[in-house]
Amino acid sequence: MTAKILDGKALAQRLRTDMRAQTSQMQASHGRAPGLAVILVGEDPASQIYVNNKKRACEEVGIISFSHALPASTSKEHLLGLIAELNRDAHVDGILVQLPLPDHIDPEQIIEAIDPAKDVDGFHPYNLGCLSARKPALRSCTPYGCMRLLEETGEDLHGKEAVVIGASNIVGRPMALELLLAGSTVTIAHRFTRDLAAHIQRADIVVAAAGKPGLVKGEWIRKGAIVIDVGIHRREDGSLCGDVEFDEAAKRAAWITPVPGGVGPMTICMLLANTLQAHNARF
Ligand code: NAD
């Protein structure tokens, strides 16, 4: 292996230590700690784990989390009512609705009901619009975490050829906008892209977020490229892997994120950072 590892777990730990100090200062100067409301609808086991991890991370940095666990039968109207209440609540700086929602609730309508100033996931069209207009406000957590990891390489991103694989509203699209804002030349690949290998072979930066294990072959990686793997998949033996063939890619890349321990811990970390930002903006 020649690539250096972009260690998201270690970076997230460092950032959380800094945030702990910031929340103490906020508590002292604003009279209250930052607050995050976390809404979980239904009993999906994976979502329960994600929500618990987020609550634990909040506690570690001194953010107060307000939990709202609702049954899967919750109506859209009830959920919208709760969001309206949290939008008005002066102790709540951020509102997070854990996705996916039950089938009878349209996630877009729910996201759009959140006050953009409290949209700490960065999913609201207003916040996506701000990013596309080069005035980032609350930024989508996963792409924001990827940018923070890219910063760790010390590389100047201006003029770099970047390929983002995946075009979802929560990862691929905002990731492409982040890289564009950083001055890279960005290609977005998606399920209709004809020759993925050709795009990746000329990329200085590859961000894989297709949700397909092993989609990106190690031999496609250009020597010296930076590889950020957003995908997370559980293999039959219980271990985790990403969208990129790690071992082969690591022989060619200059930098690479592991799965687990790369992008995942950074996503939660940027949720905390957004909550602090949303809190500060209110004072
Ligand atoms: P999604 O299913 O909404 O979007 C996938 C995108 O990949 C689509 O735009 C699709 O067109 C594209 N795609 C599918 N097959 C492709 C192919 N063969 N070639 C090129 N593009 C292809 O998924 P998402 O929510 O954006 O998540 C993507 C992955 O990232 C998933 O594995 C998810 O678990 C993971 N994820 C990880 C984190 C984290 O914190 N590490 C956060 C969010 C998502």
Short mmCIF file of C-alpha atoms and ligand atoms in Angstrom, two decimals:
data_model
loop_
_atom_site.label_atom_id
_atom_site.label_comp_id
_atom_site.label_asym_id
_atom_site.label_seq_id
_atom_site.Cartn_x
_atom_site.Cartn_y
_atom_site.Cartn_z
CA MET A 1 0.00 0.00 0.00
CA THR A 2 1.33 3.43 -0.86
CA ALA A 3 -1.65 5.64 0.01
CA LYS A 4 -1.79 7.64 3.20
CA ILE A 5 -4.93 7.04 5.21
CA LEU A 6 -7.36 9.90 5.74
CA ASP A 7 -8.39 8.97 9.27
CA GLY A 8 -11.88 10.36 9.80
CA LYS A 9 -12.22 8.80 13.22
CA ALA A 10 -9.14 10.58 14.57
CA LEU A 11 -10.01 13.89 12.89
CA ALA A 12 -13.58 13.75 14.24
CA GLN A 13 -12.21 13.12 17.74
CA ARG A 14 -9.95 16.18 17.46
CA LEU A 15 -12.81 18.34 16.21
CA ARG A 16 -15.12 17.13 19.00
CA THR A 17 -12.52 18.09 21.60
CA ASP A 18 -12.44 21.62 20.13
CA MET A 19 -16.24 21.74 20.06
CA ARG A 20 -16.43 20.75 23.73
CA ALA A 21 -14.49 23.93 24.58
CA GLN A 22 -16.70 26.01 22.26
CA THR A 23 -19.96 24.78 23.83
CA SER A 24 -18.66 25.69 27.32
CA GLN A 25 -18.01 29.22 26.06
CA MET A 26 -21.44 29.38 24.45
CA GLN A 27 -23.07 28.23 27.67
CA ALA A 28 -21.21 30.97 29.54
CA SER A 29 -21.92 33.79 27.11
CA HIS A 30 -25.40 32.82 25.88
CA GLY A 31 -26.84 31.41 29.09
CA ARG A 32 -27.59 28.04 27.56
CA ALA A 33 -25.86 25.25 25.69
CA PRO A 34 -26.66 24.53 22.02
CA GLY A 35 -29.73 22.29 21.61
CA LEU A 36 -30.51 19.68 18.96
CA ALA A 37 -33.95 18.09 18.53
CA VAL A 38 -33.77 14.57 17.11
CA ILE A 39 -36.94 13.06 15.65
CA LEU A 40 -37.19 9.34 14.94
CA VAL A 41 -40.38 7.96 13.40
CA GLY A 42 -40.77 4.18 13.63
CA GLU A 43 -38.55 1.41 14.98
CA ASP A 44 -36.06 0.81 12.14
CA PRO A 45 -33.07 -0.78 13.98
CA ALA A 46 -30.42 0.93 11.82
CA SER A 47 -32.08 4.32 12.35
CA GLN A 48 -32.22 3.68 16.10
CA ILE A 49 -28.47 3.03 16.10
CA TYR A 50 -27.78 6.20 14.06
CA VAL A 51 -29.95 8.31 16.36
CA ASN A 52 -28.29 6.90 19.48
CA ASN A 53 -24.83 7.58 18.02
CA LYS A 54 -25.85 11.17 17.30
CA LYS A 55 -27.23 11.62 20.81
CA ARG A 56 -24.03 10.21 22.32
CA ALA A 57 -21.90 12.55 20.18
CA CYS A 58 -24.04 15.50 21.33
CA GLU A 59 -23.47 14.58 24.97
CA GLU A 60 -19.72 14.30 24.41
CA VAL A 61 -19.45 17.87 23.12
CA GLY A 62 -22.00 19.44 25.48
CA ILE A 63 -24.94 19.83 23.07
CA ILE A 64 -28.31 19.19 24.72
CA SER A 65 -30.34 16.71 22.66
CA PHE A 66 -34.13 16.59 22.81
CA SER A 67 -35.43 13.19 21.68
CA HIS A 68 -38.75 12.68 19.97
CA ALA A 69 -39.40 8.99 19.28
CA LEU A 70 -42.71 8.61 17.44
CA PRO A 71 -44.51 5.42 16.36
CA ALA A 72 -44.40 4.33 12.70
CA SER A 73 -48.14 5.10 12.49
CA THR A 74 -47.50 8.83 13.12
CA SER A 75 -49.44 10.96 10.66
CA LYS A 76 -47.77 13.51 8.42
CA GLU A 77 -49.87 16.23 10.08
CA HIS A 78 -48.65 15.26 13.54
CA LEU A 79 -45.02 15.31 12.40
CA LEU A 80 -45.48 18.70 10.71
CA GLY A 81 -47.07 19.99 13.94
CA LEU A 82 -44.06 18.85 15.98
CA ILE A 83 -41.65 20.50 13.52
CA ALA A 84 -43.62 23.77 13.68
CA GLU A 85 -43.37 23.63 17.47
CA LEU A 86 -39.60 22.97 17.36
CA ASN A 87 -39.14 25.76 14.80
CA ARG A 88 -40.57 28.14 17.45
CA ASP A 89 -38.75 26.63 20.44
CA ALA A 90 -36.06 29.06 21.62
CA HIS A 91 -34.00 26.23 23.19
CA VAL A 92 -33.75 24.30 19.94
CA ASP A 93 -31.00 25.41 17.54
CA GLY A 94 -31.10 22.40 15.25
CA ILE A 95 -33.75 19.93 14.09
CA LEU A 96 -32.86 16.54 12.71
CA VAL A 97 -35.44 14.16 11.24
CA GLN A 98 -33.87 10.73 10.86
CA LEU A 99 -34.42 9.28 7.38
CA PRO A 100 -35.87 7.12 5.97
CA LEU A 101 -39.40 8.00 7.06
CA PRO A 102 -42.30 5.52 6.82
CA ASP A 103 -43.70 5.23 3.28
CA HIS A 104 -46.82 7.31 3.99
CA ILE A 105 -44.73 10.42 4.79
CA ASP A 106 -43.04 12.38 1.99
CA PRO A 107 -39.52 13.21 3.25
CA GLU A 108 -39.23 16.28 1.00
CA GLN A 109 -42.31 17.88 2.50
CA ILE A 110 -40.93 17.25 5.99
CA ILE A 111 -37.48 18.64 5.20
CA GLU A 112 -39.03 21.75 3.65
CA ALA A 113 -41.06 22.33 6.84
CA ILE A 114 -37.88 22.73 8.93
CA ASP A 115 -36.78 26.33 9.47
CA PRO A 116 -33.68 26.59 7.19
CA ALA A 117 -31.84 28.28 10.09
CA LYS A 118 -32.35 25.04 12.11
CA ASP A 119 -31.71 22.62 9.22
CA VAL A 120 -28.50 21.16 10.67
CA ASP A 121 -28.54 18.25 8.20
CA GLY A 122 -28.23 20.85 5.43
CA PHE A 123 -30.93 19.13 3.34
CA HIS A 124 -33.38 22.05 2.96
CA PRO A 125 -33.61 23.43 -0.61
CA TYR A 126 -32.77 26.87 0.80
CA ASN A 127 -29.44 25.61 2.15
CA LEU A 128 -28.70 23.66 -1.05
CA GLY A 129 -29.51 26.86 -2.96
CA CYS A 130 -27.13 28.88 -0.78
CA LEU A 131 -24.36 26.42 -1.56
CA SER A 132 -25.07 26.57 -5.27
CA ALA A 133 -25.10 30.40 -5.12
CA ARG A 134 -21.63 30.28 -3.48
CA LYS A 135 -22.93 31.48 -0.12
CA PRO A 136 -22.89 28.29 1.98
CA ALA A 137 -25.02 28.54 5.12
CA LEU A 138 -25.78 25.19 6.81
CA ARG A 139 -23.98 22.64 4.65
CA SER A 140 -24.94 18.99 4.05
CA CYS A 141 -23.05 17.01 6.66
CA THR A 142 -21.53 14.23 4.56
CA PRO A 143 -20.11 16.46 1.79
CA TYR A 144 -19.00 18.95 4.45
CA GLY A 145 -17.16 16.12 6.22
CA CYS A 146 -15.57 15.03 2.92
CA MET A 147 -14.34 18.60 2.35
CA ARG A 148 -12.84 18.64 5.83
CA LEU A 149 -11.03 15.37 5.03
CA LEU A 150 -9.76 16.82 1.74
CA GLU A 151 -8.41 19.79 3.71
CA GLU A 152 -6.31 17.33 5.75
CA THR A 153 -4.36 16.37 2.61
CA GLY A 154 -3.04 19.94 2.37
CA GLU A 155 -3.63 19.81 -1.40
CA ASP A 156 -4.80 22.91 -3.27
CA LEU A 157 -8.11 21.87 -4.86
CA HIS A 158 -8.11 24.63 -7.48
CA GLY A 159 -8.06 23.20 -10.98
CA LYS A 160 -8.13 19.59 -9.82
CA GLU A 161 -10.17 17.13 -11.88
CA ALA A 162 -12.80 15.80 -9.47
CA VAL A 163 -15.26 13.01 -10.18
CA VAL A 164 -18.23 12.55 -7.87
CA ILE A 165 -19.99 9.22 -8.33
CA GLY A 166 -23.63 9.57 -7.29
CA ALA A 167 -26.02 12.49 -7.71
CA SER A 168 -28.36 12.26 -4.71
CA ASN A 169 -29.67 15.41 -3.04
CA ILE A 170 -27.96 14.56 0.24
CA VAL A 171 -24.52 13.43 -0.94
CA GLY A 172 -23.57 13.56 -4.63
CA ARG A 173 -25.07 16.91 -5.67
CA PRO A 174 -23.96 18.98 -2.67
CA MET A 175 -20.54 17.25 -2.86
CA ALA A 176 -20.16 18.40 -6.46
CA LEU A 177 -21.17 21.94 -5.45
CA GLU A 178 -18.63 21.94 -2.61
CA LEU A 179 -15.84 20.90 -4.97
CA LEU A 180 -16.91 23.48 -7.52
CA LEU A 181 -16.83 26.14 -4.82
CA ALA A 182 -13.32 24.98 -3.92
CA GLY A 183 -12.22 25.57 -7.53
CA SER A 184 -12.11 22.00 -8.83
CA THR A 185 -13.34 20.97 -12.27
CA VAL A 186 -16.19 18.66 -11.43
CA THR A 187 -17.77 15.72 -13.24
CA ILE A 188 -20.85 14.08 -11.71
CA ALA A 189 -21.32 10.42 -12.61
CA HIS A 190 -24.64 8.68 -12.01
CA ARG A 191 -26.55 5.57 -12.96
CA PHE A 192 -26.80 6.68 -16.64
CA THR A 193 -23.10 7.52 -17.01
CA ARG A 194 -21.73 5.51 -19.94
CA ASP A 195 -18.05 4.95 -19.19
CA LEU A 196 -17.40 5.37 -15.48
CA ALA A 197 -13.88 3.93 -15.75
CA ALA A 198 -12.82 6.60 -18.29
CA HIS A 199 -13.97 9.41 -16.00
CA ILE A 200 -12.27 7.96 -12.93
CA GLN A 201 -9.02 7.26 -14.77
CA ARG A 202 -8.40 10.98 -15.29
CA ALA A 203 -9.54 12.14 -11.83
CA ASP A 204 -7.27 13.76 -9.28
CA ILE A 205 -10.08 13.43 -6.73
CA VAL A 206 -12.62 10.60 -6.65
CA VAL A 207 -15.62 10.78 -4.32
CA ALA A 208 -17.58 7.53 -4.46
CA ALA A 209 -21.19 7.80 -3.27
CA ALA A 210 -23.16 5.39 -5.45
CA GLY A 211 -24.06 2.90 -2.73
CA LYS A 212 -22.67 -0.03 -4.76
CA PRO A 213 -20.03 -2.17 -3.03
CA GLY A 214 -16.80 -2.46 -5.02
CA LEU A 215 -18.17 -0.39 -7.93
CA VAL A 216 -14.90 1.54 -8.26
CA LYS A 217 -12.14 -0.80 -9.36
CA GLY A 218 -8.73 -0.16 -7.83
CA GLU A 219 -7.04 -0.30 -11.23
CA TRP A 220 -9.11 2.70 -12.43
CA ILE A 221 -7.53 5.00 -9.84
CA ARG A 222 -4.99 7.38 -11.27
CA LYS A 223 -1.59 7.30 -9.54
CA GLY A 224 -1.48 9.96 -6.83
CA ALA A 225 -5.25 10.55 -6.72
CA ILE A 226 -7.23 11.31 -3.57
CA VAL A 227 -10.00 8.79 -2.96
CA ILE A 228 -12.93 9.55 -0.66
CA ASP A 229 -15.27 6.59 -0.17
CA VAL A 230 -18.72 7.54 1.13
CA GLY A 231 -20.37 4.13 0.57
CA ILE A 232 -21.09 1.88 3.52
CA HIS A 233 -22.11 -1.76 3.06
CA ARG A 234 -22.24 -4.71 5.41
CA ARG A 235 -20.74 -7.90 3.95
CA GLU A 236 -22.18 -11.32 4.77
CA ASP A 237 -19.43 -11.89 7.35
CA GLY A 238 -20.58 -8.72 9.18
CA SER A 239 -17.59 -6.57 8.15
CA LEU A 240 -18.06 -3.19 6.44
CA CYS A 241 -16.84 -2.04 3.04
CA GLY A 242 -17.29 0.94 0.73
CA ASP A 243 -17.90 1.58 -2.97
CA VAL A 244 -14.17 1.41 -3.75
CA GLU A 245 -11.96 -1.70 -3.95
CA PHE A 246 -9.79 -0.49 -1.10
CA ASP A 247 -6.68 -2.70 -1.30
CA GLU A 248 -6.09 -2.18 -5.02
CA ALA A 249 -6.99 1.51 -4.92
CA ALA A 250 -4.60 2.09 -1.98
CA LYS A 251 -1.68 0.84 -4.13
CA ARG A 252 -2.24 3.72 -6.56
CA ALA A 253 -3.81 6.59 -4.58
CA ALA A 254 -1.86 9.19 -2.61
CA TRP A 255 -4.64 9.45 -0.02
CA ILE A 256 -7.62 7.25 0.72
CA THR A 257 -10.39 7.04 3.32
CA PRO A 258 -11.00 3.68 5.00
CA VAL A 259 -14.45 2.17 5.53
CA PRO A 260 -15.22 2.17 8.40
CA GLY A 261 -13.39 5.08 10.03
CA GLY A 262 -13.33 7.53 7.13
CA VAL A 263 -16.35 9.56 6.06
CA GLY A 264 -18.84 8.03 8.55
CA PRO A 265 -17.45 9.61 11.75
CA MET A 266 -17.05 12.94 9.94
CA THR A 267 -20.72 13.06 8.97
CA ILE A 268 -21.83 13.02 12.62
CA CYS A 269 -19.07 15.47 13.50
CA MET A 270 -20.29 18.00 10.94
CA LEU A 271 -23.83 17.66 12.29
CA LEU A 272 -22.43 18.82 15.63
CA ALA A 273 -20.50 21.63 13.92
CA ASN A 274 -23.69 22.75 12.15
CA THR A 275 -25.58 22.75 15.45
CA LEU A 276 -22.93 25.03 16.97
CA GLN A 277 -23.10 27.28 13.89
CA ALA A 278 -26.92 27.43 14.06
CA HIS A 279 -26.71 28.24 17.78
CA ASN A 280 -24.19 31.06 17.27
CA ALA A 281 -26.28 32.55 14.46
CA ARG A 282 -29.13 33.09 16.93
CA PHE A 283 -27.12 35.33 19.28
P1 NAD B 1 -28.76 7.17 -3.34
O1 NAD B 1 -29.19 5.77 -3.61
O2 NAD B 1 -29.77 8.20 -3.01
O3 NAD B 1 -27.95 7.71 -4.61
C1 NAD B 1 -27.05 6.90 -5.29
C2 NAD B 1 -26.54 7.63 -6.51
O4 NAD B 1 -25.59 6.79 -7.15
C3 NAD B 1 -27.61 7.94 -7.55
O5 NAD B 1 -27.44 9.27 -7.99
C4 NAD B 1 -27.33 6.97 -8.69
O6 NAD B 1 -27.63 7.53 -9.97
C5 NAD B 1 -25.85 6.72 -8.55
N1 NAD B 1 -25.44 5.41 -9.04
C6 NAD B 1 -26.04 4.22 -8.80
N2 NAD B 1 -25.40 3.25 -9.48
C7 NAD B 1 -24.39 3.83 -10.16
C8 NAD B 1 -23.40 3.35 -11.05
N3 NAD B 1 -23.32 2.06 -11.36
N4 NAD B 1 -22.52 4.23 -11.56
C9 NAD B 1 -22.59 5.54 -11.24
N5 NAD B 1 -23.52 6.06 -10.40
C10 NAD B 1 -24.41 5.20 -9.87
O7 NAD B 1 -27.66 7.05 -2.20
P2 NAD B 1 -27.07 8.15 -1.17
O8 NAD B 1 -28.05 8.42 -0.10
O9 NAD B 1 -26.49 9.29 -1.93
O10 NAD B 1 -25.90 7.30 -0.51
C11 NAD B 1 -24.85 6.74 -1.29
C12 NAD B 1 -23.99 5.83 -0.44
O11 NAD B 1 -23.40 6.60 0.59
C13 NAD B 1 -24.74 4.71 0.28
O12 NAD B 1 -23.86 3.58 0.38
C14 NAD B 1 -24.98 5.26 1.65
O13 NAD B 1 -25.09 4.23 2.63
C15 NAD B 1 -23.71 6.04 1.85
N6 NAD B 1 -23.81 7.15 2.81
C16 NAD B 1 -22.83 7.23 3.71
C17 NAD B 1 -22.81 8.28 4.60
C18 NAD B 1 -21.69 8.36 5.58
O14 NAD B 1 -21.78 9.10 6.51
N7 NAD B 1 -20.60 7.61 5.37
C19 NAD B 1 -23.81 9.24 4.57
C20 NAD B 1 -24.81 9.16 3.59
C21 NAD B 1 -24.78 8.09 2.70
#
